[in-house]
Amino acid sequence: MIRLVAVDMDGTFLSSTKDYNRERFAKIYKEMKERDIKFVVASGNQYYQLKSFFPEIAEEISFVAENGALVISEEEEMFCGRMSDDLVQDVIAFIKEHPEVFMILCGRKSAYTSEKEPEELIALGRSYYHRLEVVEEITNSIEDVFFKVATNVPVDETTHFLEFFNERFSGRLEAVSSGHGDIDLIIPGLHKANGLRILQEKWGVRSDEMVAFGDGGNDLEMLRHVKYSYAMENGSKESKEAASHIAPNNDEEGVLEILEQLLEIK
């Protein structure tokens, strides 16, 4: 019996136009709600951006945001990770040595980037971070609780920077890729699967009662954690190896199609 459904957003639940079939999903969600099946949005994106996709139901669903660093369920904060001040300072100093790397410092109250960054990257950042403050310079003197550093690197150097970051911050941070040159530096262990475990404890849900959908490197732990895991047809090789099933392309509304099959909705 399925009791929880977790979905990644970009490249998975959302189409290439950054939207989803709201009418079709509304019917699925109505059926899920009647059966008391929990719906969880599990993404590397900011909580404030994620909830904007679900204005009618945001207060009754759950969010594993920032790749698991922030868990909010039915508007109640269940978990918030924290990087030490020394670690934040080290990361900022290190990235500043590499001007080709775009950086967003992610905090509980807001995300932050520097006015010195390229305007087109700042504009792109705003599409993922609805709360994004552009400051004169990124420093650890900004008053907030920081739990993630989001970076964007040249696409053809993604693998290099993944290895580079993981070697430099071994044991302190973990670099995960969500594609298109985007690399998040997260606190080790604070991934999407950990966020799901927190929600499982709240509801008493077992991993063999869960379905998850993903497409990228930041979905691997989540896909391995649940019994019914689906990598998108458009997903990475690693996500397909981690999942037990393949779902149709995100532009073919693959998540909604599989959910209709699982819930036997015609």
CSV table of C-alpha atoms in Angstrom, one decimal:
chain,number,residue,atom,x,y,z
A,1,MET,CA,0.0,0.0,0.0
A,2,ILE,CA,1.3,3.5,-0.9
A,3,ARG,CA,1.2,6.0,1.9
A,4,LEU,CA,3.7,8.7,0.7
A,5,VAL,CA,4.7,10.1,-2.7
A,6,ALA,CA,7.9,12.3,-3.0
A,7,VAL,CA,8.7,14.2,-6.2
A,8,ASP,CA,11.7,16.1,-7.3
A,9,MET,CA,10.8,19.3,-9.3
A,10,ASP,CA,13.1,20.4,-12.1
A,11,GLY,CA,13.4,17.8,-14.8
A,12,THR,CA,11.0,15.5,-13.0
A,13,PHE,CA,7.6,16.9,-11.9
A,14,LEU,CA,8.0,20.1,-13.9
A,15,SER,CA,8.2,20.3,-17.7
A,16,SER,CA,10.9,22.1,-19.6
A,17,THR,CA,8.7,25.2,-19.3
A,18,LYS,CA,8.9,25.1,-15.5
A,19,ASP,CA,5.2,24.2,-15.0
A,20,TYR,CA,3.0,21.2,-14.7
A,21,ASN,CA,-0.5,20.1,-15.7
A,22,ARG,CA,-2.4,21.6,-12.8
A,23,GLU,CA,-5.8,20.3,-13.7
A,24,ARG,CA,-4.5,16.7,-14.1
A,25,PHE,CA,-2.5,16.9,-10.9
A,26,ALA,CA,-5.5,18.3,-9.0
A,27,LYS,CA,-7.5,15.1,-9.7
A,28,ILE,CA,-4.6,12.9,-8.6
A,29,TYR,CA,-4.1,14.9,-5.4
A,30,LYS,CA,-7.8,14.7,-4.6
A,31,GLU,CA,-7.5,10.9,-4.8
A,32,MET,CA,-4.3,10.9,-2.8
A,33,LYS,CA,-5.9,13.1,-0.1
A,34,GLU,CA,-9.0,10.8,0.1
A,35,ARG,CA,-6.7,7.8,0.7
A,36,ASP,CA,-4.5,9.8,3.2
A,37,ILE,CA,-1.4,9.5,0.9
A,38,LYS,CA,1.1,12.2,1.8
A,39,PHE,CA,2.5,14.4,-0.9
A,40,VAL,CA,6.1,15.6,-0.5
A,41,VAL,CA,8.0,18.0,-2.7
A,42,ALA,CA,11.7,17.0,-2.4
A,43,SER,CA,14.0,19.5,-4.2
A,44,GLY,CA,17.3,21.3,-4.1
A,45,ASN,CA,15.4,24.6,-4.5
A,46,GLN,CA,14.4,27.1,-1.9
A,47,TYR,CA,11.3,26.5,0.2
A,48,TYR,CA,9.7,29.9,-0.7
A,49,GLN,CA,10.0,29.1,-4.4
A,50,LEU,CA,8.7,25.5,-4.1
A,51,LYS,CA,5.5,26.5,-2.2
A,52,SER,CA,4.7,29.0,-4.9
A,53,PHE,CA,4.0,26.1,-7.3
A,54,PHE,CA,1.2,24.8,-5.0
A,55,PRO,CA,-0.7,27.9,-3.7
A,56,GLU,CA,-3.9,26.1,-3.0
A,57,ILE,CA,-2.4,23.2,-1.0
A,58,ALA,CA,1.0,24.5,0.3
A,59,GLU,CA,-0.3,24.6,3.9
A,60,GLU,CA,-1.3,20.9,3.8
A,61,ILE,CA,1.6,19.2,2.0
A,62,SER,CA,5.3,18.8,3.0
A,63,PHE,CA,8.6,20.1,1.6
A,64,VAL,CA,12.0,18.7,1.8
A,65,ALA,CA,13.8,21.8,0.5
A,66,GLU,CA,17.4,22.8,-0.1
A,67,ASN,CA,18.3,19.1,-0.8
A,68,GLY,CA,17.1,18.1,2.7
A,69,ALA,CA,18.6,20.9,4.7
A,70,LEU,CA,15.1,22.3,5.5
A,71,VAL,CA,12.0,20.2,6.2
A,72,ILE,CA,8.6,21.8,6.5
A,73,SER,CA,5.4,19.8,6.9
A,74,GLU,CA,2.0,21.4,6.9
A,75,GLU,CA,3.7,24.8,7.6
A,76,GLU,CA,5.6,23.4,10.6
A,77,GLU,CA,9.3,23.4,10.6
A,78,MET,CA,10.5,19.9,11.3
A,79,PHE,CA,14.2,20.3,10.7
A,80,CYS,CA,16.8,23.0,9.7
A,81,GLY,CA,20.4,22.2,9.2
A,82,ARG,CA,23.3,24.6,10.0
A,83,MET,CA,26.8,25.1,8.7
A,84,SER,CA,29.4,26.3,11.2
A,85,ASP,CA,30.6,29.9,10.9
A,86,ASP,CA,34.1,28.6,10.2
A,87,LEU,CA,32.9,26.4,7.4
A,88,VAL,CA,30.9,29.2,5.8
A,89,GLN,CA,33.9,31.4,5.9
A,90,ASP,CA,36.1,28.7,4.3
A,91,VAL,CA,33.7,28.0,1.5
A,92,ILE,CA,33.3,31.7,0.7
A,93,ALA,CA,37.0,32.3,0.6
A,94,PHE,CA,37.6,29.2,-1.5
A,95,ILE,CA,35.0,30.0,-4.1
A,96,LYS,CA,36.2,33.6,-4.4
A,97,GLU,CA,39.5,32.2,-5.6
A,98,HIS,CA,37.6,30.8,-8.6
A,99,PRO,CA,35.8,33.7,-10.5
A,100,GLU,CA,34.3,31.2,-13.0
A,101,VAL,CA,32.1,29.8,-10.2
A,102,PHE,CA,28.8,31.6,-9.5
A,103,MET,CA,27.7,31.4,-5.8
A,104,ILE,CA,24.5,31.7,-3.8
A,105,LEU,CA,24.7,31.4,-0.1
A,106,CYS,CA,21.5,29.7,1.1
A,107,GLY,CA,20.0,30.6,4.5
A,108,ARG,CA,16.8,30.1,6.4
A,109,LYS,CA,15.6,33.7,6.0
A,110,SER,CA,16.9,34.3,2.5
A,111,ALA,CA,19.5,33.4,-0.1
A,112,TYR,CA,22.3,35.8,-0.9
A,113,THR,CA,24.5,36.6,-3.9
A,114,SER,CA,26.9,39.4,-4.8
A,115,GLU,CA,26.2,42.3,-7.0
A,116,LYS,CA,29.5,41.6,-8.7
A,117,GLU,CA,28.1,38.4,-10.2
A,118,PRO,CA,26.9,38.4,-13.9
A,119,GLU,CA,23.5,39.9,-14.3
A,120,GLU,CA,22.2,37.0,-16.3
A,121,LEU,CA,23.2,34.5,-13.5
A,122,ILE,CA,21.5,36.7,-10.9
A,123,ALA,CA,18.4,36.8,-13.0
A,124,LEU,CA,18.5,33.0,-13.3
A,125,GLY,CA,19.0,32.7,-9.6
A,126,ARG,CA,15.9,34.7,-8.9
A,127,SER,CA,13.8,32.0,-10.8
A,128,TYR,CA,14.9,29.4,-8.2
A,129,TYR,CA,15.2,31.6,-5.1
A,130,HIS,CA,12.1,33.8,-4.5
A,131,ARG,CA,14.0,35.3,-1.6
A,132,LEU,CA,17.3,36.4,-3.0
A,133,GLU,CA,19.2,39.4,-1.6
A,134,VAL,CA,21.8,40.9,-3.8
A,135,VAL,CA,24.5,42.3,-1.5
A,136,GLU,CA,27.7,44.2,-2.1
A,137,GLU,CA,29.8,41.3,-1.1
A,138,ILE,CA,29.2,37.8,0.3
A,139,THR,CA,30.7,37.4,3.8
A,140,ASN,CA,29.9,35.3,6.8
A,141,SER,CA,28.9,38.5,8.7
A,142,ILE,CA,25.4,38.2,7.1
A,143,GLU,CA,23.0,37.3,10.0
A,144,ASP,CA,21.2,34.1,9.1
A,145,VAL,CA,21.4,30.3,9.5
A,146,PHE,CA,23.2,28.9,6.5
A,147,PHE,CA,22.7,25.3,5.4
A,148,LYS,CA,23.8,25.2,1.7
A,149,VAL,CA,25.9,26.8,-0.9
A,150,ALA,CA,24.6,26.7,-4.4
A,151,THR,CA,27.1,27.1,-7.3
A,152,ASN,CA,27.0,27.2,-11.0
A,153,VAL,CA,30.1,26.1,-13.0
A,154,PRO,CA,30.9,25.8,-16.7
A,155,VAL,CA,28.8,22.9,-17.8
A,156,ASP,CA,31.7,21.0,-19.4
A,157,GLU,CA,33.6,21.3,-16.2
A,158,THR,CA,30.9,19.9,-13.9
A,159,THR,CA,32.6,16.6,-13.2
A,160,HIS,CA,35.9,18.4,-12.5
A,161,PHE,CA,34.3,20.7,-10.0
A,162,LEU,CA,32.4,17.9,-8.3
A,163,GLU,CA,35.6,16.1,-7.6
A,164,PHE,CA,37.4,19.4,-6.8
A,165,PHE,CA,34.8,20.4,-4.2
A,166,ASN,CA,34.5,17.0,-2.6
A,167,GLU,CA,38.3,16.7,-2.2
A,168,ARG,CA,38.6,20.2,-0.8
A,169,PHE,CA,35.8,19.9,1.7
A,170,SER,CA,36.0,16.2,2.4
A,171,GLY,CA,34.0,15.2,5.5
A,172,ARG,CA,32.7,18.8,5.9
A,173,LEU,CA,30.6,19.2,2.8
A,174,GLU,CA,29.3,17.1,0.0
A,175,ALA,CA,29.0,18.3,-3.6
A,176,VAL,CA,26.0,17.0,-5.6
A,177,SER,CA,25.0,17.9,-9.1
A,178,SER,CA,21.5,18.6,-10.4
A,179,GLY,CA,22.6,19.1,-14.0
A,180,HIS,CA,23.2,22.2,-16.2
A,181,GLY,CA,26.4,23.1,-14.3
A,182,ASP,CA,24.5,23.4,-11.0
A,183,ILE,CA,26.4,22.0,-8.0
A,184,ASP,CA,25.1,22.3,-4.4
A,185,LEU,CA,27.5,22.0,-1.5
A,186,ILE,CA,25.5,20.4,1.3
A,187,ILE,CA,26.1,19.2,4.8
A,188,PRO,CA,27.0,15.5,4.7
A,189,GLY,CA,24.0,13.3,5.5
A,190,LEU,CA,21.5,16.1,5.0
A,191,HIS,CA,20.1,14.9,1.6
A,192,LYS,CA,16.6,14.2,0.5
A,193,ALA,CA,16.4,10.7,2.0
A,194,ASN,CA,17.2,12.1,5.4
A,195,GLY,CA,14.4,14.6,5.0
A,196,LEU,CA,12.0,11.8,4.1
A,197,ARG,CA,13.1,9.8,7.2
A,198,ILE,CA,12.1,12.8,9.4
A,199,LEU,CA,8.6,12.7,7.7
A,200,GLN,CA,8.4,8.9,8.0
A,201,GLU,CA,8.9,9.2,11.8
A,202,LYS,CA,6.2,11.8,12.0
A,203,TRP,CA,3.6,9.6,10.1
A,204,GLY,CA,4.9,6.1,10.9
A,205,VAL,CA,5.5,5.3,7.2
A,206,ARG,CA,7.8,2.5,6.1
A,207,SER,CA,10.1,2.8,3.1
A,208,ASP,CA,8.2,0.1,1.3
A,209,GLU,CA,5.1,2.3,1.4
A,210,MET,CA,6.8,5.1,-0.4
A,211,VAL,CA,7.1,6.2,-4.1
A,212,ALA,CA,9.8,8.7,-5.2
A,213,PHE,CA,10.6,10.3,-8.6
A,214,GLY,CA,13.9,12.0,-9.5
A,215,ASP,CA,16.3,12.7,-12.4
A,216,GLY,CA,19.6,13.9,-11.1
A,217,GLY,CA,22.6,13.3,-8.8
A,218,ASN,CA,20.9,15.0,-5.8
A,219,ASP,CA,18.1,12.4,-6.0
A,220,LEU,CA,20.2,9.2,-5.7
A,221,GLU,CA,19.8,8.7,-1.9
A,222,MET,CA,16.1,9.3,-2.1
A,223,LEU,CA,15.7,6.8,-5.0
A,224,ARG,CA,17.7,4.2,-3.2
A,225,HIS,CA,15.7,4.8,0.0
A,226,VAL,CA,12.2,3.9,-1.2
A,227,LYS,CA,10.9,0.7,-2.6
A,228,TYR,CA,9.1,2.2,-5.5
A,229,SER,CA,11.6,4.5,-7.1
A,230,TYR,CA,11.3,6.1,-10.6
A,231,ALA,CA,14.0,7.8,-12.6
A,232,MET,CA,12.8,9.9,-15.4
A,233,GLU,CA,13.5,8.9,-19.0
A,234,ASN,CA,15.3,12.2,-19.4
A,235,GLY,CA,17.2,11.6,-16.2
A,236,SER,CA,20.9,11.0,-15.7
A,237,LYS,CA,22.5,7.6,-16.0
A,238,GLU,CA,23.2,7.5,-12.3
A,239,SER,CA,19.6,8.2,-11.4
A,240,LYS,CA,18.4,5.4,-13.7
A,241,GLU,CA,20.9,3.0,-12.0
A,242,ALA,CA,19.7,4.0,-8.6
A,243,ALA,CA,16.0,3.6,-9.4
A,244,SER,CA,13.9,0.4,-9.7
A,245,HIS,CA,11.7,1.8,-12.5
A,246,ILE,CA,11.8,4.3,-15.3
A,247,ALA,CA,9.1,6.9,-15.8
A,248,PRO,CA,8.2,8.7,-19.0
A,249,ASN,CA,9.9,12.0,-19.9
A,250,ASN,CA,9.1,15.0,-17.8
A,251,ASP,CA,7.7,16.8,-20.8
A,252,GLU,CA,5.3,13.8,-21.3
A,253,GLU,CA,4.0,14.3,-17.7
A,254,GLY,CA,5.7,11.1,-16.7
A,255,VAL,CA,5.2,11.6,-12.9
A,256,LEU,CA,1.4,12.1,-13.4
A,257,GLU,CA,1.1,9.2,-15.7
A,258,ILE,CA,2.8,6.8,-13.3
A,259,LEU,CA,0.7,8.1,-10.4
A,260,GLU,CA,-2.5,7.6,-12.3
A,261,GLN,CA,-1.4,4.0,-13.0
A,262,LEU,CA,-0.4,3.3,-9.3
A,263,LEU,CA,-3.7,4.9,-8.0
A,264,GLU,CA,-5.7,3.2,-10.9
A,265,ILE,CA,-7.1,6.6,-12.0
A,266,LYS,CA,-8.6,6.5,-15.4
